[in-house]
Amino acid sequence: MKILILGGTAWLGRTIATTAIAAGHDVTCLARGTDVAPGTVVVRADRDRDDALASVSGELWDAVVDVSRQPGQVRRAVRDLEPVANRYIFVSSGNAYASQEEVGQDEDAPTLDPLDADVMASMDDYGAAKVACENAVVAGFGSDRTVIARAGLIGGPGDASGRSGYWPWRFAHPASDDGAVLAPDAAELPTAIIDVRDLAAWLVQRAEGGPTGVFNAAGTPVLFPEHLSVARAVAGHTGSIVHAPEDWLTDRGVGEWSGARSLPLWLADRSWYGMNARSNARAMAAGLVLRPLADTLADTLDWERAKVESGPHGAGLTDSEERELLANLDRRFDAEGGGHGPGDL
Ligand SMILES: NC(=O)c1ccc[n+]([C@@H]2O[C@H](COP(=O)([O-])OP(=O)(O)OC[C@H]3O[C@@H](n4cnc5c(N)ncnc54)[C@H](OP(=O)(O)O)[C@@H]3O)[C@@H](O)[C@H]2O)c1
């Protein structure tokens, strides 16, 4: 099959290209950069230009895979490629949904209002921009020729955000002399990661044919303590886990979810508890195969270890931040925190 990837120079797009090449497809990647997977044809173009797709819209394509987040880029791609492409696979996001609160939402949950503008003003527009992109694809190609993959949190080797790598890495490299690791006391927090390789494999399958429509392409939710337990086992950690109350962490400037001085994956605000707890039943029924979380975290740990030679992981606490916080935490909180004492995951 001939597959056109709009993107292909970044993490997911490159993994899709590698997977499609391994499956024997002819793959062309269109992007501004040239760092594409071996075996792919690269077409350099800036999608912010109106004529960006001129050099690919004269060919027939079995499938287009698009990872854009800019509505104007997608509107122009649909305009130029609908006459020559059989189906359009759009990588959207769970951020398209109007609410991130309800646990277990399926694809029929309401979405945000679409962004009118062609370009996001900031990442605050991300979800609305994805809705506008989705709408443009469905309007142009019709539901029968469209796959909308609302991806959940993507993890695995190559995750520069550090969200999937931090916990296995931290358990493998405790900062504290006694091996203790600091974690938020978030016993009810749902967490879900889809391995980038599983997502790419499913997207290539969808490019090949079969079910169309809207899918939550997300990992299966587990509670945060279970996620920590898997990360700890993968890392061979035998020290304790010290659970800090959420407001204690917030008061000390420890961030949630991602970034520097954060505890990755942690969400204190209950109105975000649905973000990583969506139903993936429709995608599973449509062939999505998820590897065990332990395999994803083990491979991500290997990748983090190799990367740490050249620089630190992308999120979390530094060793000195971790040691300082542990030193200041009154560990009686553990006893008061509802039975989540050190190491009792
Ligand atoms: N990470 C997560 O947890 C998560 C969760 C949900 C959904 N998602 C979605 O998953 C996808 C991730 O894709 P990705 O990893 O491949 O990364 P990405 O950074 O979103 O990829 C952007 C791609 O588009 C290309 N691009 C950007 N601007 C362009 C322009 N003006 N002209 C031509 N090409 C342009 C980039 O190539 P050049 O820079 O070389 O041009 C790159 O290949 C995105 O759709 C994202 O919204 C991610």
PDB file of N, CA and C in Angstrom, residues 174-230:
ATOM      1  N   PRO A 174      16.947   5.523  43.307  1.00  0.00           N
ATOM      2  CA  PRO A 174      16.458   6.359  44.413  1.00  0.00           C
ATOM      3  C   PRO A 174      17.521   7.389  44.796  1.00  0.00           C
ATOM      4  N   ALA A 175      17.062   8.590  45.125  1.00  0.00           N
ATOM      5  CA  ALA A 175      18.013   9.639  45.486  1.00  0.00           C
ATOM      6  C   ALA A 175      18.433   9.528  46.943  1.00  0.00           C
ATOM      7  N   SER A 176      17.552   8.935  47.736  1.00  0.00           N
ATOM      8  CA  SER A 176      17.773   8.881  49.176  1.00  0.00           C
ATOM      9  C   SER A 176      18.684   7.705  49.541  1.00  0.00           C
ATOM     10  N   ASP A 177      19.529   7.895  50.553  1.00  0.00           N
ATOM     11  CA  ASP A 177      20.466   6.837  50.968  1.00  0.00           C
ATOM     12  C   ASP A 177      19.741   5.571  51.401  1.00  0.00           C
ATOM     13  N   ASP A 178      18.553   5.740  51.993  1.00  0.00           N
ATOM     14  CA  ASP A 178      17.829   4.553  52.471  1.00  0.00           C
ATOM     15  C   ASP A 178      16.936   3.945  51.375  1.00  0.00           C
ATOM     16  N   GLY A 179      17.034   4.456  50.170  1.00  0.00           N
ATOM     17  CA  GLY A 179      16.282   3.862  49.052  1.00  0.00           C
ATOM     18  C   GLY A 179      14.836   4.297  48.967  1.00  0.00           C
ATOM     19  N   ALA A 180      14.412   5.231  49.851  1.00  0.00           N
ATOM     20  CA  ALA A 180      13.016   5.676  49.824  1.00  0.00           C
ATOM     21  C   ALA A 180      12.742   6.510  48.577  1.00  0.00           C
ATOM     22  N   VAL A 181      11.515   6.400  48.086  1.00  0.00           N
ATOM     23  CA  VAL A 181      11.076   7.184  46.923  1.00  0.00           C
ATOM     24  C   VAL A 181       9.817   7.947  47.305  1.00  0.00           C
ATOM     25  N   LEU A 182       9.799   9.234  46.947  1.00  0.00           N
ATOM     26  CA  LEU A 182       8.667  10.101  47.261  1.00  0.00           C
ATOM     27  C   LEU A 182       7.594   9.977  46.185  1.00  0.00           C
ATOM     28  N   ALA A 183       6.339   9.836  46.630  1.00  0.00           N
ATOM     29  CA  ALA A 183       5.215   9.774  45.690  1.00  0.00           C
ATOM     30  C   ALA A 183       4.026  10.499  46.312  1.00  0.00           C
ATOM     31  N   PRO A 184       3.129  11.002  45.482  1.00  0.00           N
ATOM     32  CA  PRO A 184       1.925  11.629  46.042  1.00  0.00           C
ATOM     33  C   PRO A 184       0.980  10.580  46.600  1.00  0.00           C
ATOM     34  N   ASP A 185       0.244  10.946  47.616  1.00  0.00           N
ATOM     35  CA  ASP A 185      -0.786  10.054  48.149  1.00  0.00           C
ATOM     36  C   ASP A 185      -2.028  10.234  47.288  1.00  0.00           C
ATOM     37  N   ALA A 186      -2.128   9.433  46.235  1.00  0.00           N
ATOM     38  CA  ALA A 186      -3.206   9.603  45.249  1.00  0.00           C
ATOM     39  C   ALA A 186      -3.788   8.236  44.914  1.00  0.00           C
ATOM     40  N   ALA A 187      -4.387   7.637  45.933  1.00  0.00           N
ATOM     41  CA  ALA A 187      -4.815   6.239  45.821  1.00  0.00           C
ATOM     42  C   ALA A 187      -5.916   6.028  44.785  1.00  0.00           C
ATOM     43  N   GLU A 188      -6.701   7.057  44.498  1.00  0.00           N
ATOM     44  CA  GLU A 188      -7.847   6.887  43.594  1.00  0.00           C
ATOM     45  C   GLU A 188      -7.595   7.456  42.203  1.00  0.00           C
ATOM     46  N   LEU A 189      -6.375   7.930  41.958  1.00  0.00           N
ATOM     47  CA  LEU A 189      -6.070   8.573  40.664  1.00  0.00           C
ATOM     48  C   LEU A 189      -5.940   7.528  39.544  1.00  0.00           C
ATOM     49  N   PRO A 190      -6.767   7.636  38.486  1.00  0.00           N
ATOM     50  CA  PRO A 190      -6.589   6.718  37.359  1.00  0.00           C
ATOM     51  C   PRO A 190      -5.416   7.162  36.475  1.00  0.00           C
ATOM     52  N   THR A 191      -4.733   6.187  35.934  1.00  0.00           N
ATOM     53  CA  THR A 191      -3.596   6.433  35.044  1.00  0.00           C
ATOM     54  C   THR A 191      -3.710   5.468  33.869  1.00  0.00           C
ATOM     55  N   ALA A 192      -3.374   5.937  32.693  1.00  0.00           N
ATOM     56  CA  ALA A 192      -3.369   5.032  31.532  1.00  0.00           C
ATOM     57  C   ALA A 192      -2.317   5.498  30.546  1.00  0.00           C
ATOM     58  N   ILE A 193      -1.559   4.556  30.034  1.00  0.00           N
ATOM     59  CA  ILE A 193      -0.534   4.854  29.024  1.00  0.00           C
ATOM     60  C   ILE A 193      -0.742   3.903  27.860  1.00  0.00           C
ATOM     61  N   ILE A 194      -0.732   4.457  26.648  1.00  0.00           N
ATOM     62  CA  ILE A 194      -0.692   3.585  25.479  1.00  0.00           C
ATOM     63  C   ILE A 194       0.737   3.614  24.943  1.00  0.00           C
ATOM     64  N   ASP A 195       1.300   2.435  24.764  1.00  0.00           N
ATOM     65  CA  ASP A 195       2.670   2.331  24.251  1.00  0.00           C
ATOM     66  C   ASP A 195       2.694   2.842  22.818  1.00  0.00           C
ATOM     67  N   VAL A 196       3.664   3.704  22.533  1.00  0.00           N
ATOM     68  CA  VAL A 196       3.742   4.325  21.198  1.00  0.00           C
ATOM     69  C   VAL A 196       3.784   3.259  20.102  1.00  0.00           C
ATOM     70  N   ARG A 197       4.393   2.119  20.405  1.00  0.00           N
ATOM     71  CA  ARG A 197       4.503   1.062  19.384  1.00  0.00           C
ATOM     72  C   ARG A 197       3.156   0.388  19.156  1.00  0.00           C
ATOM     73  N   ASP A 198       2.355   0.251  20.216  1.00  0.00           N
ATOM     74  CA  ASP A 198       1.016  -0.343  20.060  1.00  0.00           C
ATOM     75  C   ASP A 198       0.093   0.604  19.298  1.00  0.00           C
ATOM     76  N   LEU A 199       0.197   1.893  19.618  1.00  0.00           N
ATOM     77  CA  LEU A 199      -0.626   2.875  18.908  1.00  0.00           C
ATOM     78  C   LEU A 199      -0.249   2.903  17.429  1.00  0.00           C
ATOM     79  N   ALA A 200       1.050   2.920  17.155  1.00  0.00           N
ATOM     80  CA  ALA A 200       1.495   2.963  15.754  1.00  0.00           C
ATOM     81  C   ALA A 200       1.030   1.718  14.999  1.00  0.00           C
ATOM     82  N   ALA A 201       1.129   0.567  15.634  1.00  0.00           N
ATOM     83  CA  ALA A 201       0.708  -0.675  14.965  1.00  0.00           C
ATOM     84  C   ALA A 201      -0.777  -0.628  14.624  1.00  0.00           C
ATOM     85  N   TRP A 202      -1.573  -0.111  15.553  1.00  0.00           N
ATOM     86  CA  TRP A 202      -3.016  -0.048  15.313  1.00  0.00           C
ATOM     87  C   TRP A 202      -3.345   0.981  14.230  1.00  0.00           C
ATOM     88  N   LEU A 203      -2.633   2.101  14.220  1.00  0.00           N
ATOM     89  CA  LEU A 203      -2.872   3.112  13.185  1.00  0.00           C
ATOM     90  C   LEU A 203      -2.507   2.578  11.801  1.00  0.00           C
ATOM     91  N   VAL A 204      -1.453   1.792  11.723  1.00  0.00           N
ATOM     92  CA  VAL A 204      -1.084   1.196  10.424  1.00  0.00           C
ATOM     93  C   VAL A 204      -2.162   0.194   9.994  1.00  0.00           C
ATOM     94  N   GLN A 205      -2.661  -0.572  10.958  1.00  0.00           N
ATOM     95  CA  GLN A 205      -3.791  -1.484  10.644  1.00  0.00           C
ATOM     96  C   GLN A 205      -4.986  -0.725  10.101  1.00  0.00           C
ATOM     97  N   ARG A 206      -5.275   0.414  10.729  1.00  0.00           N
ATOM     98  CA  ARG A 206      -6.430   1.203  10.286  1.00  0.00           C
ATOM     99  C   ARG A 206      -6.158   1.818   8.899  1.00  0.00           C
ATOM    100  N   ALA A 207      -4.891   2.125   8.611  1.00  0.00           N
ATOM    101  CA  ALA A 207      -4.555   2.619   7.276  1.00  0.00           C
ATOM    102  C   ALA A 207      -4.781   1.506   6.241  1.00  0.00           C
ATOM    103  N   GLU A 208      -4.559   0.271   6.661  1.00  0.00           N
ATOM    104  CA  GLU A 208      -4.715  -0.868   5.740  1.00  0.00           C
ATOM    105  C   GLU A 208      -6.181  -1.149   5.428  1.00  0.00           C
ATOM    106  N   GLY A 209      -7.084  -0.770   6.321  1.00  0.00           N
ATOM    107  CA  GLY A 209      -8.514  -0.998   6.063  1.00  0.00           C
ATOM    108  C   GLY A 209      -9.243  -1.364   7.337  1.00  0.00           C
ATOM    109  N   GLY A 210     -10.459  -1.881   7.198  1.00  0.00           N
ATOM    110  CA  GLY A 210     -11.255  -2.289   8.354  1.00  0.00           C
ATOM    111  C   GLY A 210     -12.032  -1.132   8.945  1.00  0.00           C
ATOM    112  N   PRO A 211     -12.369  -1.238  10.242  1.00  0.00           N
ATOM    113  CA  PRO A 211     -13.301  -0.299  10.857  1.00  0.00           C
ATOM    114  C   PRO A 211     -12.880   1.162  10.718  1.00  0.00           C
ATOM    115  N   THR A 212     -13.862   2.010  10.494  1.00  0.00           N
ATOM    116  CA  THR A 212     -13.638   3.463  10.469  1.00  0.00           C
ATOM    117  C   THR A 212     -14.457   4.088  11.602  1.00  0.00           C
ATOM    118  N   GLY A 213     -14.302   5.388  11.795  1.00  0.00           N
ATOM    119  CA  GLY A 213     -15.064   6.084  12.830  1.00  0.00           C
ATOM    120  C   GLY A 213     -14.144   6.700  13.868  1.00  0.00           C
ATOM    121  N   VAL A 214     -14.730   6.954  15.037  1.00  0.00           N
ATOM    122  CA  VAL A 214     -14.008   7.629  16.122  1.00  0.00           C
ATOM    123  C   VAL A 214     -13.652   6.603  17.195  1.00  0.00           C
ATOM    124  N   PHE A 215     -12.418   6.641  17.669  1.00  0.00           N
ATOM    125  CA  PHE A 215     -11.946   5.658  18.649  1.00  0.00           C
ATOM    126  C   PHE A 215     -11.121   6.336  19.740  1.00  0.00           C
ATOM    127  N   ASN A 216     -11.321   5.924  20.971  1.00  0.00           N
ATOM    128  CA  ASN A 216     -10.386   6.283  22.039  1.00  0.00           C
ATOM    129  C   ASN A 216      -9.212   5.315  21.965  1.00  0.00           C
ATOM    130  N   ALA A 217      -8.104   5.784  21.416  1.00  0.00           N
ATOM    131  CA  ALA A 217      -6.906   4.941  21.297  1.00  0.00           C
ATOM    132  C   ALA A 217      -6.060   5.186  22.535  1.00  0.00           C
ATOM    133  N   ALA A 218      -6.438   4.519  23.596  1.00  0.00           N
ATOM    134  CA  ALA A 218      -5.843   4.810  24.906  1.00  0.00           C
ATOM    135  C   ALA A 218      -5.486   3.517  25.620  1.00  0.00           C
ATOM    136  N   GLY A 219      -4.585   3.636  26.578  1.00  0.00           N
ATOM    137  CA  GLY A 219      -4.261   2.495  27.414  1.00  0.00           C
ATOM    138  C   GLY A 219      -5.422   2.160  28.333  1.00  0.00           C
ATOM    139  N   THR A 220      -5.339   0.982  28.925  1.00  0.00           N
ATOM    140  CA  THR A 220      -6.363   0.566  29.881  1.00  0.00           C
ATOM    141  C   THR A 220      -6.034   1.168  31.252  1.00  0.00           C
ATOM    142  N   PRO A 221      -6.991   1.870  31.857  1.00  0.00           N
ATOM    143  CA  PRO A 221      -6.690   2.563  33.120  1.00  0.00           C
ATOM    144  C   PRO A 221      -6.338   1.620  34.272  1.00  0.00           C
ATOM    145  N   VAL A 222      -5.367   2.057  35.064  1.00  0.00           N
ATOM    146  CA  VAL A 222      -5.080   1.414  36.350  1.00  0.00           C
ATOM    147  C   VAL A 222      -4.977   2.536  37.373  1.00  0.00           C
ATOM    148  N   LEU A 223      -5.175   2.222  38.628  1.00  0.00           N
ATOM    149  CA  LEU A 223      -5.008   3.249  39.648  1.00  0.00           C
ATOM    150  C   LEU A 223      -3.519   3.537  39.847  1.00  0.00           C
ATOM    151  N   PHE A 224      -3.238   4.764  40.239  1.00  0.00           N
ATOM    152  CA  PHE A 224      -1.851   5.216  40.367  1.00  0.00           C
ATOM    153  C   PHE A 224      -0.997   4.293  41.249  1.00  0.00           C
ATOM    154  N   PRO A 225      -1.504   3.823  42.392  1.00  0.00           N
ATOM    155  CA  PRO A 225      -0.674   2.905  43.188  1.00  0.00           C
ATOM    156  C   PRO A 225      -0.290   1.638  42.419  1.00  0.00           C
ATOM    157  N   GLU A 226      -1.185   1.171  41.543  1.00  0.00           N
ATOM    158  CA  GLU A 226      -0.827  -0.018  40.754  1.00  0.00           C
ATOM    159  C   GLU A 226       0.256   0.338  39.731  1.00  0.00           C
ATOM    160  N   HIS A 227       0.135   1.527  39.144  1.00  0.00           N
ATOM    161  CA  HIS A 227       1.169   1.969  38.208  1.00  0.00           C
ATOM    162  C   HIS A 227       2.532   2.002  38.912  1.00  0.00           C
ATOM    163  N   LEU A 228       2.544   2.570  40.134  1.00  0.00           N
ATOM    164  CA  LEU A 228       3.799   2.625  40.892  1.00  0.00           C
ATOM    165  C   LEU A 228       4.310   1.223  41.207  1.00  0.00           C
ATOM    166  N   SER A 229       3.387   0.343  41.517  1.00  0.00           N
ATOM    167  CA  SER A 229       3.774  -1.022  41.863  1.00  0.00           C
ATOM    168  C   SER A 229       4.457  -1.713  40.670  1.00  0.00           C
ATOM    169  N   VAL A 230       3.908  -1.499  39.484  1.00  0.00           N
ATOM    170  CA  VAL A 230       4.511  -2.098  38.277  1.00  0.00           C
ATOM    171  C   VAL A 230       5.877  -1.459  38.011  1.00  0.00           C
TER     172      VAL A 230
END
